[in-house]
XYZ file of N, CA and C in Angstrom:
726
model
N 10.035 -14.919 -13.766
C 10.502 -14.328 -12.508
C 9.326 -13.950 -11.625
N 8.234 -13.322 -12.034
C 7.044 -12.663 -11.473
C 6.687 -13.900 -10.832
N 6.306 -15.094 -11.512
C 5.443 -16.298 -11.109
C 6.319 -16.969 -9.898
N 7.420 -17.218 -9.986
C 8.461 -17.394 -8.720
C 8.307 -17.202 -7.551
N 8.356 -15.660 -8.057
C 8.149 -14.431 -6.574
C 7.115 -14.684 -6.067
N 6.230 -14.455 -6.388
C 4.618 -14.576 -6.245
C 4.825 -15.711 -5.367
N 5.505 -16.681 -4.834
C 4.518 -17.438 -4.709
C 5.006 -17.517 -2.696
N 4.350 -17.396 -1.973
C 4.411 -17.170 -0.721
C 5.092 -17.951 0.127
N 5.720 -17.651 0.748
C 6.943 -18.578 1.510
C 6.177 -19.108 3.223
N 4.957 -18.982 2.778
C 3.995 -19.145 3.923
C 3.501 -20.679 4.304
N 3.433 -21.139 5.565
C 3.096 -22.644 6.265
C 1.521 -22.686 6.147
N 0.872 -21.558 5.695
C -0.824 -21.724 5.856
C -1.131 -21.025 4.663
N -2.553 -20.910 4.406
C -3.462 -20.436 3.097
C -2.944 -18.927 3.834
N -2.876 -18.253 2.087
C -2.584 -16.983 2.444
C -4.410 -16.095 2.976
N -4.422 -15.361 3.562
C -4.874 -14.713 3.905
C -5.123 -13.010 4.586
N -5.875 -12.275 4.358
C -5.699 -10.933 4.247
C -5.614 -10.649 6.284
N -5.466 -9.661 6.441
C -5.502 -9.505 7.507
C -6.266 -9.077 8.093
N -7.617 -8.445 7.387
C -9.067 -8.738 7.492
C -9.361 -9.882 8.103
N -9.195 -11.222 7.817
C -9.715 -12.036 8.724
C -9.262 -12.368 9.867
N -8.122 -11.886 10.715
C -7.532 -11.811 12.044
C -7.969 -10.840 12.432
N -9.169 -9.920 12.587
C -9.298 -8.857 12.960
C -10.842 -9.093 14.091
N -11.033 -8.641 15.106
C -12.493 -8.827 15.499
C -13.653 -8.252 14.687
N -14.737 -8.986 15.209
C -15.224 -9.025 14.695
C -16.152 -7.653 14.253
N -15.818 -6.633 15.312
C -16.332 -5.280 15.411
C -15.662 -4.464 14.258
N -14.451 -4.744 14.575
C -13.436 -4.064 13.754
C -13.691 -4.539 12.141
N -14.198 -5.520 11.643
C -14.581 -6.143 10.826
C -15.916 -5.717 10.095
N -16.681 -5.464 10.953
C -17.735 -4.889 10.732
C -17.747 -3.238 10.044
N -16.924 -2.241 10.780
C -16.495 -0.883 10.518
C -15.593 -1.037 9.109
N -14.711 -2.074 8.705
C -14.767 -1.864 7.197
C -15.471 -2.290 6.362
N -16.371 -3.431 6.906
C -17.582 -3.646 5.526
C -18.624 -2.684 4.964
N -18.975 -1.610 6.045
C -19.778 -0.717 6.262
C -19.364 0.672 5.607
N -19.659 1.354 4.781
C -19.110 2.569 4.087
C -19.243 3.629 5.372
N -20.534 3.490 5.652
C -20.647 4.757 6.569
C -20.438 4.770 8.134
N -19.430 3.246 8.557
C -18.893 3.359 9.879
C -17.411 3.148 9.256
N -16.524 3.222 7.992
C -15.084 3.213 7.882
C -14.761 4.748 7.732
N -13.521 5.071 8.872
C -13.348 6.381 9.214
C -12.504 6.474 7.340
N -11.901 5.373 6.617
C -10.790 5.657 6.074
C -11.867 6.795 4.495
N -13.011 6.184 4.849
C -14.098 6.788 3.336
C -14.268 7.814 3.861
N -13.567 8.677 4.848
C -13.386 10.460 4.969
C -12.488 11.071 3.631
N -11.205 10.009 3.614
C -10.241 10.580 2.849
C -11.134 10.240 1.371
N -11.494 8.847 1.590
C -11.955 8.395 -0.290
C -12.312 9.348 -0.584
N -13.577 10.222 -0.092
C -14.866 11.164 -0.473
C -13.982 12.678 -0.687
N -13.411 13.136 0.574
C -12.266 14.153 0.307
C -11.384 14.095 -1.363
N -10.922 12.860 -1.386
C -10.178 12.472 -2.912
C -10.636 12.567 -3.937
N -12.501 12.040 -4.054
C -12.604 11.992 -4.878
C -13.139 13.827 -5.458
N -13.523 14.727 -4.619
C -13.548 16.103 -4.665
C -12.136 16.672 -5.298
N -11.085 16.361 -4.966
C -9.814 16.769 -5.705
C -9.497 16.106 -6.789
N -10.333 15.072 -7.061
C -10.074 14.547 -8.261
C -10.664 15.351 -9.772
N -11.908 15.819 -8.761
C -12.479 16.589 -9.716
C -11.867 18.396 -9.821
N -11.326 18.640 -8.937
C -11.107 19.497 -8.901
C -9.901 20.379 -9.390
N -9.959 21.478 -10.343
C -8.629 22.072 -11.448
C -7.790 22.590 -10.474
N -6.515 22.269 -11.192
C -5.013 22.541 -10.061
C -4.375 22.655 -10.830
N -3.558 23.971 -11.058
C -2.262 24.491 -11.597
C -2.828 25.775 -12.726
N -1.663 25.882 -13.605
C -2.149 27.472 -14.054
C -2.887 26.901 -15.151
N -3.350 25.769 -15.745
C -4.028 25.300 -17.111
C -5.224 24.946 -16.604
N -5.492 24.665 -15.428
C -6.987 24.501 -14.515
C -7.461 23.514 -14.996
N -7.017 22.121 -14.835
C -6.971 21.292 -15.148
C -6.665 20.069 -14.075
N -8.043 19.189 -14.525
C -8.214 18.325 -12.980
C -7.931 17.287 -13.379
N -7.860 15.755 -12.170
C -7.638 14.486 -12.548
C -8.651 14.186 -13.639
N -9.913 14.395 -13.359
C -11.149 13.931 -14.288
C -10.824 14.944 -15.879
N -10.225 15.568 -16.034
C -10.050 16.577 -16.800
C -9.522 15.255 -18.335
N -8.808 14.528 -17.701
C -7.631 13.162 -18.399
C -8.383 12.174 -17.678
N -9.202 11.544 -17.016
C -9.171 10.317 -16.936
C -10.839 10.429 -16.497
N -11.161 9.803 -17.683
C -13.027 9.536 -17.733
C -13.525 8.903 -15.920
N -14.833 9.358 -15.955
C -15.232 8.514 -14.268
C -15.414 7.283 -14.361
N -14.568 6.339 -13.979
C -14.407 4.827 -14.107
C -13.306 4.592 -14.505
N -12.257 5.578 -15.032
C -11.229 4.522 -16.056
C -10.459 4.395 -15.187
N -10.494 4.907 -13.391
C -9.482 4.269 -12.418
C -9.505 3.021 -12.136
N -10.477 2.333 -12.352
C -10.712 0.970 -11.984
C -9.738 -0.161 -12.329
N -9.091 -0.848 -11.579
C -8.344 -1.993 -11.780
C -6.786 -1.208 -11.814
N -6.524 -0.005 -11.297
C -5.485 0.550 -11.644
C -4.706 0.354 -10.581
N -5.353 0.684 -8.676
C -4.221 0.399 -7.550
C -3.973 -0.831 -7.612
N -5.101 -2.239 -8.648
C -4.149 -3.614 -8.253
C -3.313 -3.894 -9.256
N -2.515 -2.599 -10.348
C -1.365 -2.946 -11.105
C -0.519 -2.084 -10.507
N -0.399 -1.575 -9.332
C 0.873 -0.832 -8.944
C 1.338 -1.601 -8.050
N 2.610 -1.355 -7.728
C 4.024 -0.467 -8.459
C 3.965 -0.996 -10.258
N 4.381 -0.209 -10.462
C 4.236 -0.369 -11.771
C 5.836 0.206 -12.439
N 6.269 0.146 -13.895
C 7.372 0.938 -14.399
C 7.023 2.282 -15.259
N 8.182 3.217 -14.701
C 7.880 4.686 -14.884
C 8.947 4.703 -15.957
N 8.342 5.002 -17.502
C 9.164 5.222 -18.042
C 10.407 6.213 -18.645
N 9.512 7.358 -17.819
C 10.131 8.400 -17.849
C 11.216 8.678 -16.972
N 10.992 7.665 -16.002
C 12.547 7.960 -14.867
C 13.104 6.452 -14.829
N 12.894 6.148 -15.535
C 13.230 4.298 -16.097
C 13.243 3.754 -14.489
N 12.435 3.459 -13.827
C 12.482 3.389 -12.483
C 11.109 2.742 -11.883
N 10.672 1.877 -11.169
C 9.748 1.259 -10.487
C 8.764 3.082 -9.880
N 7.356 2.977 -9.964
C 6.973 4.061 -8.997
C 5.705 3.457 -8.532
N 5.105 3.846 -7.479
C 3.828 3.405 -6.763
C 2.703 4.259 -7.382
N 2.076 3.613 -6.643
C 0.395 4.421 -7.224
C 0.679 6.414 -6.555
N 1.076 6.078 -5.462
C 0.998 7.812 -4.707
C 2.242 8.563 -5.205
N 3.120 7.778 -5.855
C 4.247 8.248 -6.668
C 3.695 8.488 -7.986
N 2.783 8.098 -8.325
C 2.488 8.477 -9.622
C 1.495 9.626 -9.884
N 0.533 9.598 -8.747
C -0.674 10.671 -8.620
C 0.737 11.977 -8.415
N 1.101 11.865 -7.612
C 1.979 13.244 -7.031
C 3.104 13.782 -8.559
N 3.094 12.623 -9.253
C 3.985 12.784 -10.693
C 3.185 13.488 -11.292
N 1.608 13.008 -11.955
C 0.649 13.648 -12.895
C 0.461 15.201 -12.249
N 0.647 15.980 -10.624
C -0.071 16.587 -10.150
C 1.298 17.731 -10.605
N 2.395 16.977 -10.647
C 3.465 18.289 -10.648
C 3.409 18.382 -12.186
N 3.920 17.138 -13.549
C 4.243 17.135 -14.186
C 3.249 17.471 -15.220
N 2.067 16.992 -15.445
C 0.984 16.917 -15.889
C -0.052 18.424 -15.833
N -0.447 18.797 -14.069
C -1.340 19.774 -14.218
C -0.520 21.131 -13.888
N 0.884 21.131 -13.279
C 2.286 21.988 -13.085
C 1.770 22.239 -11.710
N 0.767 21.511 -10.576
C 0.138 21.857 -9.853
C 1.432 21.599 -8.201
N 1.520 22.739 -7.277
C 1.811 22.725 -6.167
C 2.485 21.080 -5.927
N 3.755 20.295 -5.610
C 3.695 18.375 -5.090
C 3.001 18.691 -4.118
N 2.542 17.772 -3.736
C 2.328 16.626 -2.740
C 2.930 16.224 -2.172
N 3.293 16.282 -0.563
C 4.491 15.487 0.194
C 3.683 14.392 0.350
N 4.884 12.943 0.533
C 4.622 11.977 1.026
C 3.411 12.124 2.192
N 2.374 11.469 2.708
C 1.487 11.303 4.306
C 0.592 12.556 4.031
N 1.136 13.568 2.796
C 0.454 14.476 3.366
C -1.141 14.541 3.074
N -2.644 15.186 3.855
C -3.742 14.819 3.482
C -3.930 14.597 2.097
N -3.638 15.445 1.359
C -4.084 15.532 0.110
C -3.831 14.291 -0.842
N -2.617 13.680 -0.599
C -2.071 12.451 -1.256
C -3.035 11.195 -0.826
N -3.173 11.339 0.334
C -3.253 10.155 0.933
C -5.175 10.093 0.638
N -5.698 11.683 0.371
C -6.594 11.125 0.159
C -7.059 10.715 -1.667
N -6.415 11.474 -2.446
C -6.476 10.802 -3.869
C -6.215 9.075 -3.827
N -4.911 9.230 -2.967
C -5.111 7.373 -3.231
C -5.835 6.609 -2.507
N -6.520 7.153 -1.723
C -7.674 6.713 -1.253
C -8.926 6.185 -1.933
N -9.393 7.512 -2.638
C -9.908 7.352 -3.771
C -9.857 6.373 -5.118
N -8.442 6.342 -5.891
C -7.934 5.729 -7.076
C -8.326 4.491 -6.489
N -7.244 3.859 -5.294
C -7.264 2.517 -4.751
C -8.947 1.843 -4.595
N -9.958 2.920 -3.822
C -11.010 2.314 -3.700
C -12.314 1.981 -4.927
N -11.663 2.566 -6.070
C -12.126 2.183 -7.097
C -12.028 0.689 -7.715
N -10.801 -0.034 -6.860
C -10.467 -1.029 -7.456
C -10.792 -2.282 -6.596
N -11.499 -1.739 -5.360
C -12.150 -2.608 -4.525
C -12.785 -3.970 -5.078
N -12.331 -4.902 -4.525
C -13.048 -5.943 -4.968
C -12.357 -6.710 -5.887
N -11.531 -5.983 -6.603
C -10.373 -6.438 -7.740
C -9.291 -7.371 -7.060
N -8.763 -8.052 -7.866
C -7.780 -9.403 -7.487
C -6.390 -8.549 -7.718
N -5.231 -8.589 -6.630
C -4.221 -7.590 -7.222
C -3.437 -8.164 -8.085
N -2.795 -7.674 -9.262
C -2.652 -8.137 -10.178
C -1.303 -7.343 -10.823
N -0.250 -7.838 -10.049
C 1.024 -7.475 -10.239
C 1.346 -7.382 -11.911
N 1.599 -6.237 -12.690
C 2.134 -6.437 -14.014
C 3.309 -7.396 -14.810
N 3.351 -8.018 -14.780
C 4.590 -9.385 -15.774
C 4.870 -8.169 -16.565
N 5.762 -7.671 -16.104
C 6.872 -6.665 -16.793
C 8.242 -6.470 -16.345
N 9.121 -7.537 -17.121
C 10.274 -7.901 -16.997
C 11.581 -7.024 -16.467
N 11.484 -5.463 -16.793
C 11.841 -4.488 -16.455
C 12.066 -3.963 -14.469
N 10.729 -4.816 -13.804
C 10.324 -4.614 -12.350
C 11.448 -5.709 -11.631
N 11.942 -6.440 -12.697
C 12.287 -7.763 -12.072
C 13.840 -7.590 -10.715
N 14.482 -6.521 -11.254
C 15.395 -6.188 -10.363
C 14.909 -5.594 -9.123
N 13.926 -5.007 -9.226
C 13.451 -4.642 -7.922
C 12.988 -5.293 -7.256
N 11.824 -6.270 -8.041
C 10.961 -6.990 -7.029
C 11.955 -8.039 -6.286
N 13.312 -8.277 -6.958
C 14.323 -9.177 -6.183
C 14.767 -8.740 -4.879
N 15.228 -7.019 -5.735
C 15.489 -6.368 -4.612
C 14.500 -6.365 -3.210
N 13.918 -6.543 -3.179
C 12.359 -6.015 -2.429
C 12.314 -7.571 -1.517
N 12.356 -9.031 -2.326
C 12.145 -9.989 -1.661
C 13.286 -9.998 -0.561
N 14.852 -9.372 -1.281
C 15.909 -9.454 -0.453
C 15.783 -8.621 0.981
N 15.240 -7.590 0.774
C 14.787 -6.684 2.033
C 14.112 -7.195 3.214
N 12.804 -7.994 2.288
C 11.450 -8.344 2.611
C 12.768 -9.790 3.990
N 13.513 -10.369 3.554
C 14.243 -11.637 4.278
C 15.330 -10.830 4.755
N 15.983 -9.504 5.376
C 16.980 -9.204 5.508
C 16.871 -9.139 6.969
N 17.838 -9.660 8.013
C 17.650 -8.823 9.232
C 18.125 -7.502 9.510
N 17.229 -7.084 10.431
C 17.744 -5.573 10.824
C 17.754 -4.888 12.058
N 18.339 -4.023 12.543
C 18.126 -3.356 13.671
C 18.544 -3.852 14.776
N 18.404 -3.274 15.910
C 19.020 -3.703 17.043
C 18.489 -5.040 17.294
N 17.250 -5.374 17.438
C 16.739 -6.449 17.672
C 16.846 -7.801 16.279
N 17.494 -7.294 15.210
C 18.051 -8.263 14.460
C 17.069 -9.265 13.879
N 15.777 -8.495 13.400
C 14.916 -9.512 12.829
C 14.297 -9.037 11.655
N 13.894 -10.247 10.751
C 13.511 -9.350 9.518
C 11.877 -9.198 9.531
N 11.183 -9.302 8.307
C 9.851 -9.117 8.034
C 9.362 -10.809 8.207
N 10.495 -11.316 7.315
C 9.869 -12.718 7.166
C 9.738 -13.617 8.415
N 10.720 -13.330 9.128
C 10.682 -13.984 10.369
C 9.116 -13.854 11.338
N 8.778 -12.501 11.146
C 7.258 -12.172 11.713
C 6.069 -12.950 10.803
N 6.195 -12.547 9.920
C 4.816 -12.653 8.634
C 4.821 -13.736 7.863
N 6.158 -14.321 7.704
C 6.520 -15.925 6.458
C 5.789 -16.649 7.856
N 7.092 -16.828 9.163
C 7.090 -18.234 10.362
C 6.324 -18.163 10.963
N 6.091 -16.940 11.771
C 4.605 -16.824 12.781
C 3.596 -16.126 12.339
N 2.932 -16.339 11.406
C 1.432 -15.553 11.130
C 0.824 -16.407 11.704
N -0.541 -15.328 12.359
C -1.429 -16.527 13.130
C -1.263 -16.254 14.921
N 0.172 -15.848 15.215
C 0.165 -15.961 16.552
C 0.493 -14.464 16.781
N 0.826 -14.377 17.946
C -0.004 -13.167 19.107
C 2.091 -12.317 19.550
N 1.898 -11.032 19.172
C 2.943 -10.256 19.809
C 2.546 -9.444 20.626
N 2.801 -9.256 21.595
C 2.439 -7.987 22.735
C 0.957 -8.013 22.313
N 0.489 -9.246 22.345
C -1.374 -9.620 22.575
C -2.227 -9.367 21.268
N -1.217 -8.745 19.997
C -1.645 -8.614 18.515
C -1.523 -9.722 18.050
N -2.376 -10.218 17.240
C -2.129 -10.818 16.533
C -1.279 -10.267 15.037
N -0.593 -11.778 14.915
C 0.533 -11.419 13.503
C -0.060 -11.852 12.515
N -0.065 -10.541 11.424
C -0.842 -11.076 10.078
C 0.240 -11.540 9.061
N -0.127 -12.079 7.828
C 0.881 -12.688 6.653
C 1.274 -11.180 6.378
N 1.008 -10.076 6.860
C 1.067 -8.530 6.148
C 1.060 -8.972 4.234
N -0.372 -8.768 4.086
C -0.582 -8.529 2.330
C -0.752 -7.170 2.571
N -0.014 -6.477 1.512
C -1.005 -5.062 1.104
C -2.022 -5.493 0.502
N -3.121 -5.294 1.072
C -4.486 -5.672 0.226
C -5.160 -4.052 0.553
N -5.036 -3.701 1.268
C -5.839 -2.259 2.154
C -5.385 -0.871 2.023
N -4.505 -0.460 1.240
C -3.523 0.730 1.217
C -3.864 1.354 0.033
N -3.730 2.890 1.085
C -3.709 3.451 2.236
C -5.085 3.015 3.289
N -4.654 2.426 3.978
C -5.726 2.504 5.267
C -5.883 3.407 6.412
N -7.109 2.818 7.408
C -7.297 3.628 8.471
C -6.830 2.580 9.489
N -6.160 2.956 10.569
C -5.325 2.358 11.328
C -5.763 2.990 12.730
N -6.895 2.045 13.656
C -7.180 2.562 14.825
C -6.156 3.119 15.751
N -4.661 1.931 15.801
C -3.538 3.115 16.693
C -3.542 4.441 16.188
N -3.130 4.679 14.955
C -3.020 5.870 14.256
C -4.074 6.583 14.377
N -5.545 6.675 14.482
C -6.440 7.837 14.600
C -6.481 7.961 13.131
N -5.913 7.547 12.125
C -5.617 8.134 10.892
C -5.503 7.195 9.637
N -5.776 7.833 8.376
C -5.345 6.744 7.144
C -3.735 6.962 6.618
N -3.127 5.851 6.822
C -1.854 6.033 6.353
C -1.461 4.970 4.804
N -0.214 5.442 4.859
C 0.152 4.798 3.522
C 1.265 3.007 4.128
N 1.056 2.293 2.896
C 2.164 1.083 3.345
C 3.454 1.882 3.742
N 4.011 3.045 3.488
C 5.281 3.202 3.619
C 5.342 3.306 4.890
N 4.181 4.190 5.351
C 4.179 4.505 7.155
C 3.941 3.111 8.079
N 3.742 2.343 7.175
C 3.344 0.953 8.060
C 4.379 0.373 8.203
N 5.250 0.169 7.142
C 6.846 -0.320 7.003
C 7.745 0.468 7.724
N 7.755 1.945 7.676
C 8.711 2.507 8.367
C 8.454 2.296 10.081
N 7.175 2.294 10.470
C 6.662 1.852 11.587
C 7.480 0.228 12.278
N 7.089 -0.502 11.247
C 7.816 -1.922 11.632
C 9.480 -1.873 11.731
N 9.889 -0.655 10.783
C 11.872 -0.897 11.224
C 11.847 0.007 11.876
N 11.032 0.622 12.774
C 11.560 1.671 13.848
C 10.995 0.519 15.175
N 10.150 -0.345 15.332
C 10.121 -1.401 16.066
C 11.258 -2.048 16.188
N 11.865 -2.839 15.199
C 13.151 -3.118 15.410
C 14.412 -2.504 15.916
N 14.213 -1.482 16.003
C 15.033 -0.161 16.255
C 16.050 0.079 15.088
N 15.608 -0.318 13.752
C 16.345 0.148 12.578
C 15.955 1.668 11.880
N 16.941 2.390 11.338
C 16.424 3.326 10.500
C 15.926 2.842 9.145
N 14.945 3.886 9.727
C 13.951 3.201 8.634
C 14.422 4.501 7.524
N 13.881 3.917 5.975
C 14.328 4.540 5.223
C 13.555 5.880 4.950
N 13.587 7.244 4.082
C 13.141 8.160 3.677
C 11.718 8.082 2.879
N 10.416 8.759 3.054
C 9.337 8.303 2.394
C 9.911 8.806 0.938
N 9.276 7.873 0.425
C 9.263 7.835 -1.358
C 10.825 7.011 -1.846
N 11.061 6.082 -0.401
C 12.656 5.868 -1.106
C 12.596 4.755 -2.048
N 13.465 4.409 -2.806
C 13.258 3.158 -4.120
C 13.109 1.688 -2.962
N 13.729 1.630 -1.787
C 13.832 0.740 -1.098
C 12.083 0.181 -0.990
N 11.012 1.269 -0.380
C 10.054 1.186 0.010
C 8.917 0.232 -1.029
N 9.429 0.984 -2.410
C 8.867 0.409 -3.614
C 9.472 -1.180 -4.035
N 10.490 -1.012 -3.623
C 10.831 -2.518 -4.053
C 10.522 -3.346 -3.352
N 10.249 -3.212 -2.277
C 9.442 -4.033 -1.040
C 8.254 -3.563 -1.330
N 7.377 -2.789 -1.895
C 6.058 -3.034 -1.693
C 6.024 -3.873 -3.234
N 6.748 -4.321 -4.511
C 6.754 -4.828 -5.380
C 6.476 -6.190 -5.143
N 7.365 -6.580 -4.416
C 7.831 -8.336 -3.734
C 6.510 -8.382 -3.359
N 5.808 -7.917 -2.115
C 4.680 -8.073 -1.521
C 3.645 -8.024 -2.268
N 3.179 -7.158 -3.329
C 2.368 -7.150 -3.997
C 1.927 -8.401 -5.395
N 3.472 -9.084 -5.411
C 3.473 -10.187 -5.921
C 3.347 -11.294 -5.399
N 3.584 -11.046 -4.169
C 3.197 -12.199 -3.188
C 2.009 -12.207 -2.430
N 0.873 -11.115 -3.078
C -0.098 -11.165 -2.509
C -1.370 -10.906 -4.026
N -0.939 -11.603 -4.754
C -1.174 -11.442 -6.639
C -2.763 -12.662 -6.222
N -3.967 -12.084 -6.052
C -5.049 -12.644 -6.736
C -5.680 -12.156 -5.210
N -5.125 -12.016 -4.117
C -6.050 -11.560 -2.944
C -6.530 -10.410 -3.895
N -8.315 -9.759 -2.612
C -9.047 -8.932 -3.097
C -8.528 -7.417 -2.754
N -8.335 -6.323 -3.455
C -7.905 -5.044 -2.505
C -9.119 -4.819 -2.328
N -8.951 -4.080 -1.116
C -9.717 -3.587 -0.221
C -10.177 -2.395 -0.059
N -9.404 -1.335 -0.368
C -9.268 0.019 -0.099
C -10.574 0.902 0.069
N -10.692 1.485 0.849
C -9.458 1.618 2.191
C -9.912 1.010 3.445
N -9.194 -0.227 3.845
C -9.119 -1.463 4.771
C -9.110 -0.189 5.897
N -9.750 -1.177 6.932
C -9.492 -0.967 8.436
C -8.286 -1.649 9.431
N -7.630 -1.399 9.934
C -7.064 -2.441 10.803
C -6.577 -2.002 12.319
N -6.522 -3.106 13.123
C -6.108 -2.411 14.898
C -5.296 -0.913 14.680
């Protein structure tokens, strides 16, 4: 099923959306110390180290320096404890309540966004590498079905943008294949590093659809599909983009 999915319903070589980008803009994520998004990494990786809850007990407390590596390119991943698909920022915000009994984490909010900032940019350079775990398989269906569904007033789906026209120009943007390769990124409209969910909910409020609730199963099952359909690109984290 994984190998199926995976495989891109695209007319050209897949490609990140890094390479549709100018060349300036291109430049500010190769560069550590001109990407605004290595505010949050550096912020993250300080809370990583840092004890939270009444046992005072930090991320590094459980997870040696390095053993994040290769970890944002196996998410979404399966949670066995809620027998349920969860993301990488679904899972940090899980260890932070369940694990250290520490204050959640809302969805966007700094603190999240900058741990996975952190986790993800550990894995820089890594090929993403969707888990073959048979269990995901209803979702990631679910997720392709979304990923092709039309919606909203304007009645169009994802695929119609990112499968048929990647490559060409909307309101003077160019349209990328949208891989998550970069998430959470820094997003020049935004001023800010956001998560894929804010990027997705962004695209069905374009359409003029309601978009769904952050942390909803919908979000994950669409970032599943995608992440399988974007299985050997490099992550990036944390990517730059317009």
């Amino acid at each position: 099923m994984l190998a199926l999915l995976a495989l891109p319903a695209l007319a050209q070589e897949r490609r990140s959306g890094f390479e549709d980008m100018a060349p300036q803009t291109q430049a500010m994520q190769r560069d550590d110390t001109s990407n605004p998004g290595m505010l949050w990494a550096l912020e993250g990786e300080d809370l990583f180290r840092q004890p939270a809850g009444p046992a005072g007990q930090s991320c590094a407390s459980c997870h040696a320096e390095g053993s994040m590596q290769g970890v944002a390119a196996r998410y979404p991943a399966w949670d066995t404890a809620r027998q349920a698909p969860i993301d990488l920022a679904g899972r940090i915000a899980q260890c932070r309540t369940d694990r250290q009994g520490a204050p959640p984490l809302a969805r966007e909010s700094q603190g999240l966004l900058a741990l996975s900032a952190h986790v993800g940019q550990q894995s820089r350079g890594l090929p993403i590498a969707p888990p073959a775990d048979p269990r995901l398989d209803a979702a990631r269906v679910q997720g392709a079905a979304l990923y092709a569904e039309r919606r909203g007033q304007l009645d169009l789906s994802c695929a119609q943008c990112h499968d048929d026209h990647p490559g060409r120009r909307l309101a003077g943007s160019i349209i990328p294949q949208a891989h998550p390769t970069g998430y959470p990124l820094y997003r020049l409209e935004w001023q800010a590093l956001g998560s894929l969910q804010r990027r997705l909910r962004g695209c069905m409020t374009g359409v003029r659809a309601e978009p769904f609730a952050y942390g909803a199963p919908e979000y994950i099952a669409i970032e599943l599909f995608l992440m399988s359909r974007a299985a050997g690109l490099a992550v990036e984290t944390p990517a730059v983009r317009p």
